Short mmCIF file of C-alpha atoms and ligand atoms in Angstrom, two decimals:
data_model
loop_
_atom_site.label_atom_id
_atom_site.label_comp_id
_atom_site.label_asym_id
_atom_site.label_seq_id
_atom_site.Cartn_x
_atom_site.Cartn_y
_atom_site.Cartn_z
CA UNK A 1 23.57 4.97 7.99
CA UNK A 2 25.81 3.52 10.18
CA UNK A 3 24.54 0.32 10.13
CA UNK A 4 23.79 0.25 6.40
CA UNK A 5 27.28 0.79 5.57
CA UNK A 6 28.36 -2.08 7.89
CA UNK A 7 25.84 -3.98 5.50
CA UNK A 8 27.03 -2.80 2.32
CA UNK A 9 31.10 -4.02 3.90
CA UNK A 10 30.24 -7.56 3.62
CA UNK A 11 30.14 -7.36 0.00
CA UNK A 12 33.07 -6.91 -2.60
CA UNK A 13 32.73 -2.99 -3.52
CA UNK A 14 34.89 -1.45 -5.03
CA UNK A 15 36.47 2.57 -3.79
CA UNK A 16 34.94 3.79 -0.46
CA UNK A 17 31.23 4.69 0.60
CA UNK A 18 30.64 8.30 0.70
CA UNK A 19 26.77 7.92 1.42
CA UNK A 20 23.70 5.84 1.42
CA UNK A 21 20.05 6.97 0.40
CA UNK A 22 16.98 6.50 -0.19
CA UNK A 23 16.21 4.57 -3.95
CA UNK A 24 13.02 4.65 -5.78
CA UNK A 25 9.06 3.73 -5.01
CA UNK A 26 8.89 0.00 -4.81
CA UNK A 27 5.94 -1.52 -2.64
CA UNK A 28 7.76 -4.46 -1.82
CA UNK A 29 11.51 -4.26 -0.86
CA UNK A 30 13.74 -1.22 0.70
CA UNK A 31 16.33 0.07 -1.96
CA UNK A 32 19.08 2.70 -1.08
CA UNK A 33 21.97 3.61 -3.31
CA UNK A 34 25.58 3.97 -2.35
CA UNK A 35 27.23 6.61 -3.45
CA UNK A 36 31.01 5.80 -3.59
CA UNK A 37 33.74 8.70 -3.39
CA UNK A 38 35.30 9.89 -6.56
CA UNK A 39 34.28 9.30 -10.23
CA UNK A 40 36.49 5.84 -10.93
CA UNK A 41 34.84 3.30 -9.05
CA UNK A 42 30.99 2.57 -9.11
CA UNK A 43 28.17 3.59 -7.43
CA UNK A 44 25.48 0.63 -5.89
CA UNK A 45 22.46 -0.12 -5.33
CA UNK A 46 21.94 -2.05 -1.74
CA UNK A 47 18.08 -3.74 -1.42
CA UNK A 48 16.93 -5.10 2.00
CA UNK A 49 15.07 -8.08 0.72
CA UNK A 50 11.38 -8.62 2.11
CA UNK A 51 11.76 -12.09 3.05
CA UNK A 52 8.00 -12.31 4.29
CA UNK A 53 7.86 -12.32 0.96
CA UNK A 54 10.14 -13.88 -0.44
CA UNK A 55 10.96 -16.55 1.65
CA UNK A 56 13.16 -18.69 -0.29
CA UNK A 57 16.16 -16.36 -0.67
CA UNK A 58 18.54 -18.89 -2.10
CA UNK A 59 16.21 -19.79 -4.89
CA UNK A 60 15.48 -16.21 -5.22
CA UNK A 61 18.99 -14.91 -5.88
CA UNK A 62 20.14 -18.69 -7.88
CA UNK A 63 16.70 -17.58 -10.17
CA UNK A 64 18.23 -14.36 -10.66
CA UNK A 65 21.92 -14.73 -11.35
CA UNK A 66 21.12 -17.39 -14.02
CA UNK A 67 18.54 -15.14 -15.50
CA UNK A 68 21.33 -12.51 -15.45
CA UNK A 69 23.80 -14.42 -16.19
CA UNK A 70 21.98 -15.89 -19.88
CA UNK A 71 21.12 -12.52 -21.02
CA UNK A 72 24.96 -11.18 -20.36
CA UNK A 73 25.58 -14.45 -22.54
CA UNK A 74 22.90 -13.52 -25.39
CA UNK A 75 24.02 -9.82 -25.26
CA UNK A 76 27.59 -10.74 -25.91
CA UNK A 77 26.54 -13.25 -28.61
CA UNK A 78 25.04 -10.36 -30.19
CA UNK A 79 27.94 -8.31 -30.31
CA UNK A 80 26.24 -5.93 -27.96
CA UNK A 81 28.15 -2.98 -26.72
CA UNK A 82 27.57 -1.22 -22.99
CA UNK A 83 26.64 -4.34 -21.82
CA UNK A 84 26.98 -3.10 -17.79
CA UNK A 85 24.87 -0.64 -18.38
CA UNK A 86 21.77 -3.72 -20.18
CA UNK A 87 21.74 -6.30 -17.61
CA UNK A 88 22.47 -6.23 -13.78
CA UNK A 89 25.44 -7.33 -11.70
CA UNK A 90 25.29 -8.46 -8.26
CA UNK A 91 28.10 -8.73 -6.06
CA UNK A 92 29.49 -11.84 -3.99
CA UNK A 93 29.95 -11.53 -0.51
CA UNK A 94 33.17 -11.47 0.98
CA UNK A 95 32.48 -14.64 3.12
CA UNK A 96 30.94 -16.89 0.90
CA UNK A 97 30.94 -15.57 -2.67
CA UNK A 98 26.87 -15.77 -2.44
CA UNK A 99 24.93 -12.52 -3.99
CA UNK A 100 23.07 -12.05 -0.45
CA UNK A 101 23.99 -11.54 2.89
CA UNK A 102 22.11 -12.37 6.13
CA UNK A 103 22.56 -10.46 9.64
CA UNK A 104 20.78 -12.33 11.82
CA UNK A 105 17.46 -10.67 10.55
CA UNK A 106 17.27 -9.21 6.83
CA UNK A 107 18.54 -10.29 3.76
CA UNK A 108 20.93 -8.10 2.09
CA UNK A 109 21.63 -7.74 -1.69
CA UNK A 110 23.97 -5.24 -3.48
CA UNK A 111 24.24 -4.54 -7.24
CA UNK A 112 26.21 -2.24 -9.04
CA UNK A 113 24.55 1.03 -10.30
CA UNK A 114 23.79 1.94 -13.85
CA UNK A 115 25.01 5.51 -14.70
CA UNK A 116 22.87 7.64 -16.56
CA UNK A 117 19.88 5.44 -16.98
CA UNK A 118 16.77 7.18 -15.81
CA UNK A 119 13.00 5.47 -14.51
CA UNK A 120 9.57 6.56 -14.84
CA UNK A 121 6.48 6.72 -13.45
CA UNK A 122 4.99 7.33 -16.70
CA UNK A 123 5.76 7.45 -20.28
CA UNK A 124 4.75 8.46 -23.60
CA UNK A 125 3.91 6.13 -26.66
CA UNK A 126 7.67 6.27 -27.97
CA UNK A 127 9.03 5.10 -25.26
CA UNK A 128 6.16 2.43 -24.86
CA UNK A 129 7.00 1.13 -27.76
CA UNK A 130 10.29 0.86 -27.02
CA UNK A 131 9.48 -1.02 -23.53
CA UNK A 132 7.11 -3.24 -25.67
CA UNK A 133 10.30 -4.64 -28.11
CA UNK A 134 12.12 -4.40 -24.86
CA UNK A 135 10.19 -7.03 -23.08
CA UNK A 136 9.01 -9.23 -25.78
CA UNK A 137 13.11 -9.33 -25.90
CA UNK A 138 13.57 -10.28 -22.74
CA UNK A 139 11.03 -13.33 -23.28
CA UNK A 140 12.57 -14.13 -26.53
CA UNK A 141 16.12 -13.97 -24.55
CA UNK A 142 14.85 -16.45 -21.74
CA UNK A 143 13.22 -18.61 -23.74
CA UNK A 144 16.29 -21.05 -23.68
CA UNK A 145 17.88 -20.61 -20.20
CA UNK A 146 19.40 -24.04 -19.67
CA UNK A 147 18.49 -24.09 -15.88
CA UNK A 148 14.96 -24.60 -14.58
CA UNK A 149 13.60 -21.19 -12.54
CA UNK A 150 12.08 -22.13 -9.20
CA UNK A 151 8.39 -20.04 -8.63
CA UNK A 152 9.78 -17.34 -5.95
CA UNK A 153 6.05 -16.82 -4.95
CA UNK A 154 3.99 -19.64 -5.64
CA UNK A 155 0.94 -18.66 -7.57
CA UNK A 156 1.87 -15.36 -8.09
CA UNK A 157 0.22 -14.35 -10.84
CA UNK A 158 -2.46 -17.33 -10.43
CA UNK A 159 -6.12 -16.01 -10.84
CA UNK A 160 -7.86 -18.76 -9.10
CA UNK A 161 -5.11 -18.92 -6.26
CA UNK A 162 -5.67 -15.01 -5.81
CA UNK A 163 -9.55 -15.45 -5.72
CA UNK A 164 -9.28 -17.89 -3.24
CA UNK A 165 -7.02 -15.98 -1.00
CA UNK A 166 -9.64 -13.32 -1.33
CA UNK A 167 -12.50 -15.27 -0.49
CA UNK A 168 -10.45 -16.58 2.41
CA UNK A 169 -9.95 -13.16 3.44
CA UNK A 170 -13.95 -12.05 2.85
CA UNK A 171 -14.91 -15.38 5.63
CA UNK A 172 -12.26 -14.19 8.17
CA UNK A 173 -13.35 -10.55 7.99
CA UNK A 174 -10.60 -9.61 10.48
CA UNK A 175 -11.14 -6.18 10.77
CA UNK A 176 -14.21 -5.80 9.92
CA UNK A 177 -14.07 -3.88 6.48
CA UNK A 178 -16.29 -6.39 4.09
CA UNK A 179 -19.10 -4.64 4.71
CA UNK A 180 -17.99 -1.38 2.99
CA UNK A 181 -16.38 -3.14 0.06
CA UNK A 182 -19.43 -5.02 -0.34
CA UNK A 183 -19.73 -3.40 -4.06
CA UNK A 184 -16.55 -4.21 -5.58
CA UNK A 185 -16.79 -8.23 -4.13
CA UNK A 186 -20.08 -8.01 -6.41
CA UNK A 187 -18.23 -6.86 -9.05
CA UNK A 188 -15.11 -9.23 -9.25
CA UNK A 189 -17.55 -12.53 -8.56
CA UNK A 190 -19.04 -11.16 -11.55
CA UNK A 191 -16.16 -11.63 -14.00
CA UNK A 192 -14.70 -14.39 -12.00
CA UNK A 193 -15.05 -17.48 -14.45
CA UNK A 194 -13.92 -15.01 -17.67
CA UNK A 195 -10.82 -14.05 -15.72
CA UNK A 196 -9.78 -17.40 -14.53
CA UNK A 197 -9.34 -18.13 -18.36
CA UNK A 198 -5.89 -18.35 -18.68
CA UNK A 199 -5.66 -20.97 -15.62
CA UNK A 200 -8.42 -23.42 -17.86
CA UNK A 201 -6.27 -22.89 -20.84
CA UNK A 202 -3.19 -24.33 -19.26
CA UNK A 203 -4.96 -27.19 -18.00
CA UNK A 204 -6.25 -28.23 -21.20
CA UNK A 205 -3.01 -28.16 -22.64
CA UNK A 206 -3.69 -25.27 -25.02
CA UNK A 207 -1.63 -22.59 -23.03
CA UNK A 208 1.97 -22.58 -22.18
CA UNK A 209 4.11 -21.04 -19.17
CA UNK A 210 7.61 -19.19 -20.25
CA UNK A 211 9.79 -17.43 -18.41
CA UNK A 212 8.31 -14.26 -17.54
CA UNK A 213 9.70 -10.61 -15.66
CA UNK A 214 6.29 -10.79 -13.63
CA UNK A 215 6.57 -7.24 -12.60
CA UNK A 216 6.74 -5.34 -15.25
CA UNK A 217 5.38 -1.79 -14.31
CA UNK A 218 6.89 1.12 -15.97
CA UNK A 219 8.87 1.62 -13.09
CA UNK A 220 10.36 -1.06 -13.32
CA UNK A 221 12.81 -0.23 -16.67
CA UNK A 222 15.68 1.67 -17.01
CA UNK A 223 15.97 3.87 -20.28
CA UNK A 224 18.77 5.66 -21.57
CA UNK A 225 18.68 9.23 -21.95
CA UNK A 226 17.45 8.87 -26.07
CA UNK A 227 14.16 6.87 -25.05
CA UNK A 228 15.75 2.90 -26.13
CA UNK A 229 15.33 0.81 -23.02
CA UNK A 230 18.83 -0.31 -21.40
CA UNK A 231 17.90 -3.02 -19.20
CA UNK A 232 14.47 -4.27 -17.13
CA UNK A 233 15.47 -4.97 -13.42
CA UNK A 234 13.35 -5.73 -10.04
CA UNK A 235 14.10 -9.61 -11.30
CA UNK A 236 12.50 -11.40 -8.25
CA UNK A 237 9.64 -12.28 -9.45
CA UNK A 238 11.23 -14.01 -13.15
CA UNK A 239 9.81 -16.98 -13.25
CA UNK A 240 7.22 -19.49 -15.45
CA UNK A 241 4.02 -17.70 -16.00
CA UNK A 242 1.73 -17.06 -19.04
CA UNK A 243 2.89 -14.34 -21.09
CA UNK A 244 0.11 -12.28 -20.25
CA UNK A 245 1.97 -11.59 -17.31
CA UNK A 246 4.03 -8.86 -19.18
CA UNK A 247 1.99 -7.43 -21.44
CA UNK A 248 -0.79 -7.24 -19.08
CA UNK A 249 0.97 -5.36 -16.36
CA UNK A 250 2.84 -3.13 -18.08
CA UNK A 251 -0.31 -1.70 -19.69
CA UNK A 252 -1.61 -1.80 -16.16
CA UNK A 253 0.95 0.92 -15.05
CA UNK A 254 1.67 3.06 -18.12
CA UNK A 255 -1.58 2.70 -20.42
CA UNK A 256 -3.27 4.04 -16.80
CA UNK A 257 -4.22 7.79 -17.54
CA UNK A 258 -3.62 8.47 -14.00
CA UNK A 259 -1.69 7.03 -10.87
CA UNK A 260 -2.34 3.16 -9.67
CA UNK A 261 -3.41 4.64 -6.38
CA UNK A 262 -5.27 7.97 -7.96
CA UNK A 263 -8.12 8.90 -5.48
CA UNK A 264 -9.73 10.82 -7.87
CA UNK A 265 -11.11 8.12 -10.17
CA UNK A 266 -11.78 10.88 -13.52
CA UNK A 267 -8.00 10.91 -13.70
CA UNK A 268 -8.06 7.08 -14.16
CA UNK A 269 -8.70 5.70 -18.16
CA UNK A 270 -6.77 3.13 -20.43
CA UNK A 271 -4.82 5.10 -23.07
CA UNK A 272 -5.27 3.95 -26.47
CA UNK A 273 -2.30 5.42 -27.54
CA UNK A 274 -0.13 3.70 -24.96
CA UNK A 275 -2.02 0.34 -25.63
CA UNK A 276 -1.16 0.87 -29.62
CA UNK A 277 2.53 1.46 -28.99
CA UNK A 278 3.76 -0.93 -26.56
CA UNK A 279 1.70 -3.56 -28.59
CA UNK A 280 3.22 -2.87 -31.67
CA UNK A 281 6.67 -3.28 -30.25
CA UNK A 282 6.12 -6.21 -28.49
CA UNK A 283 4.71 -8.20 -31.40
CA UNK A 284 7.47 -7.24 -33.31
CA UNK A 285 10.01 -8.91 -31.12
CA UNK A 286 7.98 -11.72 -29.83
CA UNK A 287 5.45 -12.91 -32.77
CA UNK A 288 7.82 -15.42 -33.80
CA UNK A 289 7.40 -17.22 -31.02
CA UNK A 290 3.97 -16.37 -29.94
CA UNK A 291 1.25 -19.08 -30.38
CA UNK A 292 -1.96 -17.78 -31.96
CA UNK A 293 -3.63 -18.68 -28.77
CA UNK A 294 -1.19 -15.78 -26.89
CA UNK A 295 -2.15 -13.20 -29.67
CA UNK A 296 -5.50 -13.73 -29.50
CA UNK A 297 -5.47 -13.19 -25.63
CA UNK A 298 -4.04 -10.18 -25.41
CA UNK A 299 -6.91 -7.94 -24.79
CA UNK A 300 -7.76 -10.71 -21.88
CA UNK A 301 -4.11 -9.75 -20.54
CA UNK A 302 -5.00 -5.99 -20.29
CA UNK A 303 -7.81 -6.67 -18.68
CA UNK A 304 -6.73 -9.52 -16.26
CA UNK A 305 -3.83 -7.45 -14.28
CA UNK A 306 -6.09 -4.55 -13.42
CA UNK A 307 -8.74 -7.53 -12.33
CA UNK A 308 -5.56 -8.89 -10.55
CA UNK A 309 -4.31 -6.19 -9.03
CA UNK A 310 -7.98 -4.89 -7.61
CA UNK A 311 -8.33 -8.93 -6.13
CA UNK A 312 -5.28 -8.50 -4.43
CA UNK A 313 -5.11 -5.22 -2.81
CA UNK A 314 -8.84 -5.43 -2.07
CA UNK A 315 -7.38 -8.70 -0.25
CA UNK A 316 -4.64 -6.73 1.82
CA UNK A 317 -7.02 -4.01 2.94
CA UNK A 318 -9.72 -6.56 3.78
CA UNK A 319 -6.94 -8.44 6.43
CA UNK A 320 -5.96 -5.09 7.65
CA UNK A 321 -2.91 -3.91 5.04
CA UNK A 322 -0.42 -6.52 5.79
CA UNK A 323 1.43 -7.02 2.35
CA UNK A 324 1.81 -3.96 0.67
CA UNK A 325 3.82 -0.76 2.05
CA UNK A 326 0.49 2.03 2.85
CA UNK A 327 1.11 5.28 2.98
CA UNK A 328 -2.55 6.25 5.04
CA UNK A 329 -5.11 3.80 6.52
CA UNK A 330 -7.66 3.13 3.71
CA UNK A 331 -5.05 3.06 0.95
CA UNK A 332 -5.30 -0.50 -0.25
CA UNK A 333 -9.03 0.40 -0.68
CA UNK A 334 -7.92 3.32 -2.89
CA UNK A 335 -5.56 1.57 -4.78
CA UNK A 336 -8.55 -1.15 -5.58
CA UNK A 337 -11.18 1.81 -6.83
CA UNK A 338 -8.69 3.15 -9.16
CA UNK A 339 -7.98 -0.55 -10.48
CA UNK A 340 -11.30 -1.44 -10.64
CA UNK A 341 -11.98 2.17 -12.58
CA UNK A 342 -9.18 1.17 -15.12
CA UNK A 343 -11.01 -2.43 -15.49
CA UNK A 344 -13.96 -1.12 -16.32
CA UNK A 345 -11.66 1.33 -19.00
CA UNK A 346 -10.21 -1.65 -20.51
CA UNK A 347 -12.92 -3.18 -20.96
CA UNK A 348 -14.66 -0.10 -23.00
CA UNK A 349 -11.83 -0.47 -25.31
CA UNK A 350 -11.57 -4.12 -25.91
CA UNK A 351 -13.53 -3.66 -29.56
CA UNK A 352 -10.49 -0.99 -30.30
CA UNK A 353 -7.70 -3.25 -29.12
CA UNK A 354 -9.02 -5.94 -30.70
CA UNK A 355 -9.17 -4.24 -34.29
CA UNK A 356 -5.64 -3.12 -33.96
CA UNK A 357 -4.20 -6.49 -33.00
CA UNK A 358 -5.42 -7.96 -36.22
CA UNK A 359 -4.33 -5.08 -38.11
CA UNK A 360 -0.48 -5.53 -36.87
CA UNK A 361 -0.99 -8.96 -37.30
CA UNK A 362 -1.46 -8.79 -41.26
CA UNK A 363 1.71 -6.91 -41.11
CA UNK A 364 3.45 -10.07 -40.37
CA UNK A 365 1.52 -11.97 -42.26
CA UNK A 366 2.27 -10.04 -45.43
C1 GN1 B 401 4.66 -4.89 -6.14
O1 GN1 B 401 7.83 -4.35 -5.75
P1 GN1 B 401 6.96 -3.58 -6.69
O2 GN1 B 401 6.42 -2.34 -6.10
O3 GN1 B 401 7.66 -3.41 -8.04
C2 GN1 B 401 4.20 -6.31 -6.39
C3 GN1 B 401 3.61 -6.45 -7.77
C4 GN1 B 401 2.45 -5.50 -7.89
C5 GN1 B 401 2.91 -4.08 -7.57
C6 GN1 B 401 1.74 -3.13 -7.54
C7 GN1 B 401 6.39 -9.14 -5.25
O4 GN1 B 401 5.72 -4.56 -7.03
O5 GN1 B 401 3.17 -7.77 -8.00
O6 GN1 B 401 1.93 -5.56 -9.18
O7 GN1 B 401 3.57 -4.01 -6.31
N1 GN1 B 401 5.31 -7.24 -6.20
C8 GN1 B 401 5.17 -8.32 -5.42
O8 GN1 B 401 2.22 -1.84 -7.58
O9 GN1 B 401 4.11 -8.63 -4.88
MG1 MG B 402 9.83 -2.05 -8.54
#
């Protein structure tokens, strides 16, 4: 605590820290909010940025406060009211007016708090389709930020790149554990080629990048307390992707019928009803810009970030857990069986999604 608070004194707070503690379930960085005494000046959130990570911070944080930064802009062009509380704020230091500081080993970052805003871990179809107009918002929002948005992790959402790194990671064999997953390697070779699509696409000319959230689990939005989304935040990972990036991992986390690390695989099924709501929402905000080629791939997207997200955790647990947080030894390889359960979900339902694409479509079309 101690040492935290020395942290959090760098930056320009306002009012004096009562206490600091724990924030929230991220896999990536450590979050903590600071309390501050009395009700008149705000509480914070302080994140220790994982700079294995990330390793460019300076990009990371310039990527961030102009993303920030044009929305505040849009929001006010709007006429928008409560905008603190529907897009994030992070301080300057004291020495150097930057929004991180570094102490000789971690990167420091401290934004102010929103009051009254609530996550989830899961959500029902109201509020899905709330997070669907909510996101195909924020793309619509971004789509003209003057300044170019460097790739914070190169790849990142890169089939073929993440393929590769798990092929790499299948020839090393470091500790030993591609004998066991021997199964699920079958399986993802299997639907390799179909799920580097969107990769293909791009280099034919026929698929565009746009800014993109690139994280968006459900967890990952902050709703007020009548259901309307305030504000989506964990921004370090905005940057040029396909925009199946979105849609696709948000039905990843709350279409998923049970938990993205459930070990008992029954739980795990895509919800229809989830699927239909966030869809509908999204469209509505972003099919004016969409190109039919986007539409048409959505039920790819839904089925690519589950695909993704087994590759890549299969890939940590095969070099012995060294991306993601773990919580007990073989928990990257439970994490991949419930992915690889909600795959094989998705891809039950792609008639279904499909169907009910086209039929919001000729809504618009009307
Ligand atoms: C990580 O930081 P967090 O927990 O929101 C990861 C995402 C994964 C997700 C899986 C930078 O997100 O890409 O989809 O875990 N973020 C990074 O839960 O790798
Ligand atoms: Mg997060």
């Amino acid at each position: 605590m101690k040492d935290l608070l020395s942290i959090v004194s760098h930056f320009q707070v306002q009012g004096t820290v009562q206490d600091i503690v724990p924030l929230g379930s991220g896999l990536i960085n450590d979050t903590y909010k600071v309390n501050t005494q009395g009700v008149d000046t705000p509480d914070y959130v302080l994140q220790r940025i994982n700079h294995a990570i990330f390793q460019d911070v300076d990009m990371l944080q310039a990527n961030i406060e102009s993303v920030t930064r044009h929305i505040r802009r849009k929001l006010e062009q709007r006429g928008q009211n409560d905008i603190d509380r529907k897009v994030l704020h992070f301080l300057p230091t004291k020495e150097n007016g930057k929004t991180y500081w570094f102490d000789g080993d971690n990167y420091w970052r401290v934004m102010v708090f929103i009051p009254r805003a609530k996550t989830y871990e899961t959500v029902d179809p109201k509020f899905s389709h709330y997070a669907g107009l909510a996101f195909g918002d924020f793309q619509a929002m971004l789509a003209d930020i003057p300044d170019h948005l460097g790739e914070t992790i190169p790849d990142f959402h890169n089939m073929e790149f993440r393929l590769k790194q798990l092929r790499e990671a299948v020839a090393a064999d470091p500790k030993g554990r591609v004998a066991e997953v021997k199964l699920y390697l079958d399986e993802i070779e299997r639907r390799a080629d179909e799920m580097c699509k969107a990769e293909r696409l791009h280099r034919e000319g026929k698929l565009p990048k746009r800014v993109c959230h690139c994280d968006t689990k459900v967890n990952n939005m902050m709703f007020d307390e009548d259901g309307s989304v305030l504000c989506v935040i964990d921004l370090d990972t905005v940057m040029p992707s396909f925009i199946f990036s979105d849609y696709g991992d948000f039905l990843r986390s709350a279409a998923n019928t049970g938990s993205e690390d459930d070990r008992d695989l029954d739980n795990v099924n895509f919800n229809l009803d989830i699927f239909c709501a966030f869809t509908s929402g999204y469209l509505q905000s972003a099919h004016s810009f969409l190109l039919p080629i986007e539409v048409e791939n959505l039920p790819y997207a839904a089925a690519l970030f589950p695909y993704m997200q087994c590759v890549r955790f299969l890939t940590d647990y095969i070099n012995g857990d060294t991306y993601y947080k773990i919580q007990y030894p073989e928990h990257n390889l439970v994490r991949t069986r419930a992915q690889f359960k909600l795959l094989q979900s998705v891809e039950e339902h792609t008639p279904e999604m499909k169907k009910y694409i086209a039929e919001c479509l000729k809504e618009y079309n009307r």
